[in-house]
GROMACS .gro file of C-alpha atoms in nm:
model
  452
    1MET     CA    1  -0.006   0.005  -0.016
    2LYS     CA    2   0.097   0.355  -0.079
    3GLN     CA    3   0.011   0.691   0.060
    4ALA     CA    4   0.132   1.003   0.103
    5VAL     CA    5   0.251   1.161   0.386
    6GLU     CA    6   0.004   1.324   0.640
    7ASN     CA    7   0.062   1.708   0.607
    8ALA     CA    8   0.346   1.700   0.407
    9GLY     CA    9   0.206   1.885   0.098
   10THR     CA   10   0.043   1.745  -0.187
   11ASP     CA   11   0.176   1.396  -0.264
   12GLY     CA   12   0.462   1.424  -0.027
   13ARG     CA   13   0.595   1.725  -0.202
   14CYS     CA   14   0.881   1.938  -0.021
   15GLN     CA   15   1.150   2.175  -0.093
   16VAL     CA   16   1.409   1.964   0.139
   17LEU     CA   17   1.409   1.638   0.253
   18VAL     CA   18   1.630   1.546   0.533
   19ILE     CA   19   1.722   1.156   0.614
   20GLY     CA   20   1.787   1.130   0.968
   21GLY     CA   21   1.730   1.293   1.281
   22GLY     CA   22   2.045   1.321   1.486
   23PRO     CA   23   2.218   1.605   1.548
   24ALA     CA   24   2.328   1.677   1.188
   25GLY     CA   25   1.987   1.607   1.032
   26SER     CA   26   1.798   1.800   1.318
   27THR     CA   27   2.033   2.110   1.299
   28VAL     CA   28   2.019   2.134   0.898
   29ALA     CA   29   1.628   2.105   0.896
   30SER     CA   30   1.578   2.356   1.195
   31ARG     CA   31   1.837   2.602   0.982
   32LEU     CA   32   1.623   2.554   0.663
   33ALA     CA   33   1.314   2.612   0.853
   34GLN     CA   34   1.453   2.932   0.994
   35LYS     CA   35   1.509   3.047   0.640
   36GLY     CA   36   1.192   2.990   0.553
   37ARG     CA   37   1.228   2.657   0.369
   38ASP     CA   38   0.967   2.374   0.353
   39VAL     CA   39   1.149   2.071   0.501
   40VAL     CA   40   1.013   1.705   0.571
   41LEU     CA   41   1.257   1.523   0.819
   42LEU     CA   42   1.248   1.132   0.814
   43GLU     CA   43   1.398   0.929   1.111
   44LYS     CA   44   1.388   0.559   1.140
   45ALA     CA   45   1.373   0.564   1.525
   46ARG     CA   46   1.146   0.682   1.787
   47HIS     CA   47   1.316   0.937   2.015
   48PRO     CA   48   1.430   0.929   2.264
   49ARG     CA   49   1.677   0.642   2.177
   50PHE     CA   50   2.028   0.581   2.309
   51HIS     CA   51   2.324   0.696   2.162
   52ILE     CA   52   2.703   0.741   2.277
   53GLY     CA   53   2.915   1.063   2.229
   54GLU     CA   54   2.785   1.259   2.548
   55SER     CA   55   3.046   1.521   2.567
   56LEU     CA   56   2.982   1.860   2.374
   57LEU     CA   57   3.238   2.154   2.272
   58PRO     CA   58   3.252   2.502   2.385
   59MET     CA   59   3.213   2.610   2.023
   60ASN     CA   60   2.857   2.433   2.010
   61MET     CA   61   2.723   2.704   2.257
   62PRO     CA   62   2.689   2.972   1.981
   63LEU     CA   63   2.476   2.710   1.762
   64PHE     CA   64   2.258   2.678   2.061
   65GLU     CA   65   2.191   3.030   2.075
   66GLU     CA   66   2.119   3.030   1.705
   67LEU     CA   67   1.871   2.759   1.735
   68GLY     CA   68   1.691   2.903   2.046
   69ILE     CA   69   1.783   2.625   2.272
   70ALA     CA   70   2.070   2.755   2.488
   71ASP     CA   71   1.838   2.736   2.820
   72ALA     CA   72   1.706   2.406   2.720
   73VAL     CA   73   2.046   2.226   2.652
   74ALA     CA   74   2.151   2.410   3.034
   75THR     CA   75   1.857   2.207   3.199
   76LEU     CA   76   2.001   1.881   3.025
   77GLY     CA   77   2.331   1.896   3.095
   78ILE     CA   78   2.606   1.931   3.357
   79PRO     CA   79   2.877   2.210   3.293
   80LYS     CA   80   3.222   2.089   3.123
   81HIS     CA   81   3.460   2.337   3.183
   82GLY     CA   82   3.797   2.126   3.055
   83ALA     CA   83   3.932   1.825   2.984
   84GLU     CA   84   4.140   1.597   3.244
   85PHE     CA   85   4.423   1.375   3.088
   86THR     CA   86   4.615   1.063   3.306
   87ILE     CA   87   4.900   0.862   3.193
   88PRO     CA   88   4.962   0.522   3.354
   89GLU     CA   89   5.340   0.635   3.405
   90ALA     CA   90   5.200   0.960   3.653
   91PRO     CA   91   4.857   0.826   3.746
   92ASP     CA   92   4.862   1.060   4.053
   93ALA     CA   93   4.943   1.359   3.830
   94PRO     CA   94   4.673   1.425   3.573
   95ARG     CA   95   4.679   1.744   3.371
   96THR     CA   96   4.340   1.953   3.300
   97TYR     CA   97   4.298   2.187   3.034
   98TYR     CA   98   4.055   2.439   3.095
   99PHE     CA   99   3.851   2.619   2.805
  100GLU     CA  100   3.855   2.924   2.947
  101ARG     CA  101   4.239   2.969   2.836
  102ALA     CA  102   4.172   2.907   2.489
  103LEU     CA  103   4.379   3.138   2.256
  104ASN     CA  104   4.092   3.340   2.122
  105ASP     CA  105   3.900   3.571   2.345
  106ASP     CA  106   3.559   3.494   2.223
  107THR     CA  107   3.601   3.106   2.264
  108PRO     CA  108   3.311   3.009   2.501
  109ALA     CA  109   3.467   2.896   2.859
  110SER     CA  110   3.251   2.594   2.906
  111ALA     CA  111   3.038   2.338   2.716
  112TYR     CA  112   2.815   2.052   2.860
  113GLU     CA  113   2.802   1.687   2.918
  114VAL     CA  114   2.450   1.531   2.826
  115ARG     CA  115   2.263   1.217   2.788
  116ARG     CA  116   2.233   1.170   2.407
  117SER     CA  117   1.892   1.051   2.423
  118GLU     CA  118   1.775   1.373   2.582
  119PHE     CA  119   1.958   1.612   2.388
  120ASP     CA  120   1.916   1.431   2.037
  121HIS     CA  121   1.525   1.449   2.145
  122LEU     CA  122   1.551   1.844   2.223
  123LEU     CA  123   1.704   1.891   1.881
  124LEU     CA  124   1.444   1.701   1.706
  125GLU     CA  125   1.160   1.846   1.901
  126ASN     CA  126   1.295   2.210   1.838
  127SER     CA  127   1.318   2.133   1.464
  128ALA     CA  128   0.954   2.049   1.471
  129ARG     CA  129   0.875   2.339   1.677
  130LEU     CA  130   1.041   2.553   1.393
  131GLY     CA  131   0.832   2.395   1.135
  132VAL     CA  132   0.987   2.108   1.016
  133ARG     CA  133   0.766   1.824   0.943
  134VAL     CA  134   0.910   1.526   1.151
  135LEU     CA  135   0.827   1.184   1.062
  136GLU     CA  136   0.961   0.929   1.312
  137GLU     CA  137   0.994   0.524   1.283
  138VAL     CA  138   1.014   0.584   0.893
  139THR     CA  139   1.302   0.413   0.712
  140VAL     CA  140   1.408   0.538   0.378
  141SER     CA  141   1.444   0.246   0.131
  142ASP     CA  142   1.513   0.441  -0.177
  143VAL     CA  143   1.624   0.746  -0.332
  144ALA     CA  144   1.624   0.827  -0.699
  145LEU     CA  145   1.828   1.147  -0.789
  146ALA     CA  146   1.824   1.391  -1.061
  147ASP     CA  147   1.974   1.722  -1.158
  148PRO     CA  148   1.800   2.043  -1.011
  149ALA     CA  149   1.992   2.247  -1.294
  150ASN     CA  150   1.788   2.033  -1.549
  151GLY     CA  151   1.459   2.060  -1.384
  152GLY     CA  152   1.481   1.741  -1.203
  153THR     CA  153   1.338   1.661  -0.838
  154GLN     CA  154   1.465   1.380  -0.575
  155GLN     CA  155   1.232   1.088  -0.556
  156VAL     CA  156   1.239   0.932  -0.212
  157THR     CA  157   1.077   0.602  -0.094
  158ALA     CA  158   1.029   0.508   0.267
  159ARG     CA  159   0.836   0.263   0.485
  160ASP     CA  160   0.666   0.362   0.793
  161ALA     CA  161   0.619   0.125   1.130
  162ALA     CA  162   0.312   0.022   1.003
  163GLY     CA  163   0.449  -0.122   0.677
  164ASN     CA  164   0.300   0.145   0.451
  165THR     CA  165   0.506   0.284   0.169
  166LEU     CA  166   0.556   0.647   0.180
  167GLU     CA  167   0.638   0.855  -0.140
  168PHE     CA  168   0.805   1.200  -0.146
  169GLU     CA  169   0.928   1.446  -0.389
  170ALA     CA  170   1.184   1.718  -0.297
  171ASP     CA  171   1.405   1.978  -0.476
  172PHE     CA  172   1.721   1.871  -0.259
  173VAL     CA  173   1.792   1.556  -0.042
  174VAL     CA  174   2.018   1.625   0.270
  175ASP     CA  175   2.193   1.248   0.403
  176ALA     CA  176   2.235   1.298   0.756
  177SER     CA  177   2.159   0.923   0.812
  178GLY     CA  178   2.465   0.906   1.044
  179ARG     CA  179   2.661   0.586   1.070
  180ASP     CA  180   2.432   0.422   0.839
  181THR     CA  181   2.562   0.656   0.581
  182PHE     CA  182   2.249   0.586   0.369
  183LEU     CA  183   2.359   0.773   0.047
  184ALA     CA  184   2.710   0.702   0.071
  185ARG     CA  185   2.679   0.328   0.049
  186ARG     CA  186   2.411   0.333  -0.234
  187LEU     CA  187   2.629   0.565  -0.463
  188ASP     CA  188   2.928   0.361  -0.362
  189LEU     CA  189   3.113   0.669  -0.188
  190LYS     CA  190   3.216   0.543   0.132
  191THR     CA  191   3.568   0.444   0.193
  192ARG     CA  192   3.763   0.321   0.483
  193ASN     CA  193   4.006   0.575   0.658
  194ALA     CA  194   4.330   0.437   0.517
  195GLU     CA  195   4.496   0.651   0.789
  196HIS     CA  196   4.331   0.562   1.106
  197ASN     CA  197   4.095   0.297   1.233
  198SER     CA  198   3.963   0.228   1.592
  199ALA     CA  199   3.698   0.044   1.759
  200ALA     CA  200   3.509   0.118   2.091
  201ILE     CA  201   3.351  -0.062   2.400
  202PHE     CA  202   3.149   0.151   2.634
  203GLY     CA  203   2.854   0.139   2.894
  204HIS     CA  204   2.689   0.352   3.151
  205PHE     CA  205   2.769   0.323   3.514
  206ASN     CA  206   2.644   0.427   3.856
  207ASN     CA  207   2.866   0.501   4.190
  208VAL     CA  208   3.161   0.635   3.978
  209PRO     CA  209   3.336   0.930   4.192
  210ARG     CA  210   3.341   1.285   4.027
  211ARG     CA  211   3.602   1.521   4.053
  212PRO     CA  212   3.562   1.805   4.315
  213GLY     CA  213   3.411   2.156   4.286
  214ARG     CA  214   3.384   2.282   3.916
  215ASP     CA  215   3.572   1.991   3.775
  216ALA     CA  216   3.294   1.764   3.872
  217GLY     CA  217   3.139   1.769   3.510
  218ASN     CA  218   3.497   1.771   3.339
  219ILE     CA  219   3.581   1.472   3.085
  220SER     CA  220   3.851   1.221   3.219
  221ILE     CA  221   4.062   1.062   2.936
  222TYR     CA  222   4.297   0.800   3.074
  223TRP     CA  223   4.587   0.681   2.801
  224PHE     CA  224   4.664   0.295   2.806
  225GLN     CA  225   4.881   0.043   2.584
  226HIS     CA  226   4.595  -0.017   2.373
  227GLY     CA  227   4.430   0.318   2.325
  228TRP     CA  228   4.254   0.557   2.572
  229ILE     CA  229   3.958   0.532   2.828
  230TRP     CA  230   3.694   0.811   2.883
  231MET     CA  231   3.496   0.906   3.176
  232ILE     CA  232   3.215   1.158   3.125
  233PRO     CA  233   2.974   1.250   3.412
  234LEU     CA  234   2.627   1.273   3.338
  235ARG     CA  235   2.360   1.492   3.525
  236ASP     CA  236   2.170   1.217   3.692
  237GLY     CA  237   2.465   1.086   3.857
  238ALA     CA  238   2.571   0.807   3.610
  239MET     CA  239   2.909   0.802   3.460
  240SER     CA  240   2.951   0.731   3.068
  241VAL     CA  241   3.256   0.484   3.029
  242GLY     CA  242   3.423   0.331   2.742
  243ALA     CA  243   3.759   0.270   2.562
  244VAL     CA  244   3.861   0.374   2.206
  245CYS     CA  245   4.115   0.102   2.097
  246PHE     CA  246   4.331  -0.054   1.844
  247PRO     CA  247   4.128  -0.268   1.647
  248GLU     CA  248   4.342  -0.553   1.679
  249TYR     CA  249   4.322  -0.541   2.069
  250LEU     CA  250   3.951  -0.543   2.023
  251LYS     CA  251   3.970  -0.854   1.803
  252THR     CA  252   4.074  -1.042   2.096
  253ARG     CA  253   3.764  -1.023   2.283
  254ARG     CA  254   3.643  -1.393   2.366
  255THR     CA  255   3.393  -1.294   2.659
  256LYS     CA  256   3.055  -1.092   2.658
  257PRO     CA  257   3.104  -0.732   2.626
  258GLU     CA  258   3.079  -0.631   3.016
  259ALA     CA  259   3.335  -0.888   3.095
  260PHE     CA  260   3.545  -0.771   2.823
  261LEU     CA  261   3.505  -0.398   2.924
  262TRP     CA  262   3.617  -0.448   3.283
  263GLU     CA  263   3.910  -0.652   3.171
  264THR     CA  264   4.030  -0.363   2.981
  265LEU     CA  265   3.979  -0.141   3.264
  266LYS     CA  266   4.194  -0.342   3.462
  267LEU     CA  267   4.477  -0.273   3.225
  268CYS     CA  268   4.472   0.092   3.317
  269PRO     CA  269   4.532   0.114   3.699
  270PRO     CA  270   4.419   0.448   3.761
  271ALA     CA  271   4.073   0.395   3.593
  272PHE     CA  272   4.019   0.094   3.724
  273ASP     CA  273   4.083   0.224   4.051
  274ARG     CA  274   3.827   0.475   4.009
  275MET     CA  275   3.549   0.213   3.909
  276GLN     CA  276   3.579   0.051   4.241
  277GLY     CA  277   3.233   0.026   4.346
  278ALA     CA  278   3.065   0.140   4.008
  279GLU     CA  279   2.756  -0.056   3.927
  280LEU     CA  280   2.653  -0.109   3.552
  281ALA     CA  281   2.333   0.101   3.448
  282GLY     CA  282   2.252  -0.072   3.142
  283PRO     CA  283   2.387  -0.294   2.812
  284VAL     CA  284   2.762  -0.279   2.732
  285ASN     CA  285   2.808  -0.226   2.382
  286ALA     CA  286   3.115  -0.275   2.114
  287THR     CA  287   3.153  -0.112   1.778
  288GLY     CA  288   3.403  -0.174   1.500
  289ASN     CA  289   3.488  -0.007   1.175
  290PHE     CA  290   3.478   0.330   1.360
  291SER     CA  291   3.670   0.522   1.109
  292TYR     CA  292   3.549   0.584   0.774
  293ARG     CA  293   3.510   0.880   0.496
  294SER     CA  294   3.306   0.952   0.153
  295ARG     CA  295   3.486   1.030  -0.167
  296GLN     CA  296   3.254   1.331  -0.212
  297ALA     CA  297   3.012   1.533   0.010
  298HIS     CA  298   2.762   1.620  -0.235
  299GLY     CA  299   2.621   1.594  -0.581
  300PRO     CA  300   2.352   1.759  -0.794
  301GLY     CA  301   2.039   1.732  -0.554
  302TYR     CA  302   2.191   1.630  -0.261
  303LEU     CA  303   2.484   1.648   0.021
  304LEU     CA  304   2.602   1.436   0.311
  305VAL     CA  305   2.642   1.607   0.628
  306GLY     CA  306   2.789   1.455   0.996
  307ASP     CA  307   2.853   1.118   1.029
  308ALA     CA  308   2.680   1.042   0.702
  309PHE     CA  309   2.997   1.206   0.538
  310THR     CA  310   3.297   1.111   0.738
  311PHE     CA  311   3.369   0.972   1.090
  312VAL     CA  312   3.713   1.005   1.233
  313ASP     CA  313   3.742   0.913   1.623
  314PRO     CA  314   3.543   1.037   1.921
  315VAL     CA  315   3.866   1.131   2.133
  316PHE     CA  316   3.825   1.499   2.140
  317SER     CA  317   3.421   1.490   2.146
  318SER     CA  318   3.411   1.622   1.813
  319GLY     CA  319   3.129   1.441   1.656
  320VAL     CA  320   2.826   1.633   1.775
  321TYR     CA  321   3.016   1.974   1.697
  322ILE     CA  322   3.115   1.855   1.350
  323ALA     CA  323   2.765   1.735   1.255
  324MET     CA  324   2.591   2.086   1.414
  325SER     CA  325   2.852   2.320   1.268
  326GLY     CA  326   2.788   2.109   0.923
  327GLY     CA  327   2.448   2.150   0.973
  328PHE     CA  328   2.453   2.514   0.958
  329ARG     CA  329   2.676   2.517   0.663
  330ALA     CA  330   2.495   2.258   0.492
  331ALA     CA  331   2.151   2.493   0.543
  332GLU     CA  332   2.341   2.781   0.435
  333ALA     CA  333   2.468   2.612   0.108
  334VAL     CA  334   2.127   2.444   0.041
  335ASP     CA  335   1.953   2.751   0.098
  336ARG     CA  336   2.163   2.919  -0.181
  337CYS     CA  337   2.128   2.623  -0.398
  338LEU     CA  338   1.731   2.642  -0.411
  339ALA     CA  339   1.755   3.023  -0.465
  340ARG     CA  340   2.024   2.998  -0.712
  341PRO     CA  341   2.023   2.658  -0.896
  342ALA     CA  342   2.292   2.743  -1.169
  343ARG     CA  343   2.541   2.846  -0.925
  344ALA     CA  344   2.464   2.508  -0.676
  345GLY     CA  345   2.783   2.333  -0.775
  346ARG     CA  346   2.991   2.627  -0.642
  347TYR     CA  347   2.793   2.639  -0.293
  348LEU     CA  348   2.811   2.287  -0.257
  349ARG     CA  349   3.204   2.293  -0.329
  350ALA     CA  350   3.235   2.558  -0.067
  351PHE     CA  351   3.059   2.364   0.215
  352GLU     CA  352   3.260   2.046   0.142
  353ARG     CA  353   3.575   2.232   0.159
  354ASP     CA  354   3.495   2.403   0.475
  355VAL     CA  355   3.384   2.057   0.604
  356ARG     CA  356   3.692   1.883   0.507
  357ARG     CA  357   3.931   2.158   0.668
  358GLY     CA  358   3.768   2.144   1.013
  359VAL     CA  359   3.772   1.739   1.010
  360ARG     CA  360   4.124   1.746   0.853
  361ARG     CA  361   4.259   1.974   1.143
  362PHE     CA  362   4.094   1.753   1.430
  363SER     CA  363   4.237   1.438   1.233
  364TRP     CA  364   4.581   1.544   1.248
  365LEU     CA  365   4.578   1.517   1.640
  366ILE     CA  366   4.362   1.223   1.647
  367TYR     CA  367   4.584   1.012   1.431
  368ARG     CA  368   4.878   1.094   1.689
  369PHE     CA  369   4.706   1.096   1.976
  370ASN     CA  370   4.799   0.722   2.123
  371SER     CA  371   5.172   0.804   2.039
  372PRO     CA  372   5.447   0.833   2.309
  373VAL     CA  373   5.532   1.166   2.184
  374MET     CA  374   5.207   1.328   2.208
  375ARG     CA  375   5.147   1.178   2.540
  376LYS     CA  376   5.434   1.380   2.641
  377LEU     CA  377   5.341   1.698   2.522
  378PHE     CA  378   4.997   1.673   2.632
  379MET     CA  379   5.139   1.588   3.007
  380GLY     CA  380   5.424   1.845   2.997
  381PRO     CA  381   5.285   2.145   2.775
  382ARG     CA  382   5.467   2.427   2.685
  383ASN     CA  383   5.291   2.771   2.588
  384THR     CA  384   5.598   2.920   2.383
  385LEU     CA  385   5.409   3.105   2.083
  386GLY     CA  386   5.074   3.002   2.212
  387MET     CA  387   5.099   2.622   2.146
  388GLU     CA  388   4.948   2.509   2.460
  389GLN     CA  389   4.657   2.759   2.411
  390ALA     CA  390   4.632   2.652   2.042
  391VAL     CA  391   4.590   2.302   2.178
  392ILE     CA  392   4.286   2.418   2.404
  393SER     CA  393   4.119   2.610   2.102
  394LEU     CA  394   4.132   2.266   1.937
  395LEU     CA  395   3.984   2.096   2.215
  396ALA     CA  396   3.720   2.376   2.224
  397GLY     CA  397   3.617   2.285   1.885
  398ASP     CA  398   3.795   2.614   1.693
  399VAL     CA  399   3.897   2.441   1.391
  400TYR     CA  400   3.711   2.623   1.136
  401ARG     CA  401   3.821   3.025   1.169
  402ASN     CA  402   4.151   3.114   1.017
  403THR     CA  403   4.300   3.280   1.335
  404ARG     CA  404   4.622   3.293   1.506
  405VAL     CA  405   4.524   2.956   1.639
  406GLN     CA  406   4.617   2.779   1.340
  407TRP     CA  407   4.988   2.952   1.337
  408SER     CA  408   5.025   2.834   1.708
  409LEU     CA  409   4.922   2.497   1.614
  410ARG     CA  410   5.177   2.508   1.331
  411ALA     CA  411   5.435   2.556   1.580
  412PHE     CA  412   5.298   2.246   1.816
  413LYS     CA  413   5.312   2.053   1.500
  414ALA     CA  414   5.701   2.145   1.464
  415VAL     CA  415   5.790   2.065   1.777
  416TYR     CA  416   5.613   1.702   1.764
  417TYR     CA  417   5.792   1.628   1.492
  418THR     CA  418   6.117   1.755   1.632
  419GLN     CA  419   6.038   1.517   1.938
  420MET     CA  420   5.948   1.212   1.723
  421ALA     CA  421   6.299   1.246   1.552
  422LEU     CA  422   6.454   1.247   1.857
  423ASN     CA  423   6.274   0.918   1.993
  424LEU     CA  424   6.249   0.784   1.629
  425PRO     CA  425   6.256   0.415   1.737
  426ARG     CA  426   5.940   0.448   1.938
  427ALA     CA  427   5.797   0.685   1.697
  428LEU     CA  428   5.838   0.386   1.424
  429HIS     CA  429   5.703   0.150   1.640
  430PHE     CA  430   5.377   0.363   1.703
  431TRP     CA  431   5.375   0.418   1.318
  432ALA     CA  432   5.380   0.075   1.220
  433ARG     CA  433   5.093  -0.008   1.472
  434ARG     CA  434   4.869   0.287   1.335
  435ARG     CA  435   4.914   0.173   0.984
  436ARG     CA  436   4.869  -0.213   1.061
  437ASN     CA  437   4.583  -0.148   1.235
  438ALA     CA  438   4.415   0.101   0.973
  439ARG     CA  439   4.411  -0.189   0.728
  440LEU     CA  440   4.251  -0.422   0.979
  441ARG     CA  441   3.870  -0.526   0.895
  442PHE     CA  442   3.688  -0.554   1.219
  443THR     CA  443   3.326  -0.614   1.239
  444GLY     CA  444   3.308  -0.762   1.585
  445GLY     CA  445   3.075  -0.482   1.740
  446THR     CA  446   2.737  -0.560   1.924
  447THR     CA  447   2.561  -0.192   1.817
  448PRO     CA  448   2.269  -0.164   1.543
  449GLU     CA  449   2.532   0.058   1.310
  450ASP     CA  450   2.756  -0.245   1.304
  451GLU     CA  451   2.487  -0.489   1.190
  452ALA     CA  452   2.401  -0.261   0.921
   0.00000   0.00000   0.00000
């Protein structure tokens, strides 16, 4: 049975159809609605739903203001003033980077830790409040693309929870389907990241002690021999705990995810000591094939935003910020494409260039985060030429602007390469391990994305 979407216009007609109701999809839909565009958003799940990635960045804060949700986010989250780093060699000497020391004076001094189920639901509800026609439990099954410059429209077929087939016609399609990467898979654009690969195992726990005072909401990161461990405090007293590992390590898992997570925590004494008395508050999940990219982010009548385009690693909590900032840029590009179709290629290329620049700036540090040299630099920072403050700016998400941060990061990179040359045997060992793991194929996850 086929039916038009209720309240979606004649025969499901709209200007923009957005696939996915996560942070990227909700943001691009909201911004387009704020610009007066007719938008339909299709979300396969029913919100609220569980999602990992609870730590937000200070550069998210201005975006919340633009969307009109700053106060609502504040009620959901616990303030996050910085990020704490600990190495096994010095378990009693953690290093905390406070966002207030960022190089640019206009960088917000704090962010929030949030339950993603609540945060994502807020974003989706806000898009509906702004006029987006949101349909949940609707799964896209097919998209027939056509070039708008030649008068073509995008034909989208979906199925609702009752099994009914829904048909839509749109001038433009935005794929914000997250790790489902709907269009990237269908158009054969998705590729493995040849430079980086990681896997993760994670869960929520109760009775994990927090840091005192204003540090209570800070994320804690612990390096260990196979990667790094996160602890993210949540408003209701829970702690998100997980480990991002080299895939070759997670491939050794022979036990259930819960047991393996505890085995992993034991490999990092300072993290394991903090977990004494912790009680699991839900399932433990594992996920593989964490890092990927698409060969292109756009084509005639469509673009990819957020994780539907690329995902590197959650180490700097960059996922939500890249998704939302990409949503802002995508909305601007799509609005311009609809207004001046003849220049659509120029607008879409500019969108992709901007997104790639931000991802590239995060990626340089992410690829080297587990190296001995990077651990040394993080635990003994120098602020010569503003290097330490530039790293704090990056941790805050200030990666798109061409400010003095970029000059100071270049100085930091020069120090890194110098230190690497002085510690060449260890540096080469890390490089070889990273390259070996980048080639591994690992599908041992337990999340729905791994089964897709």
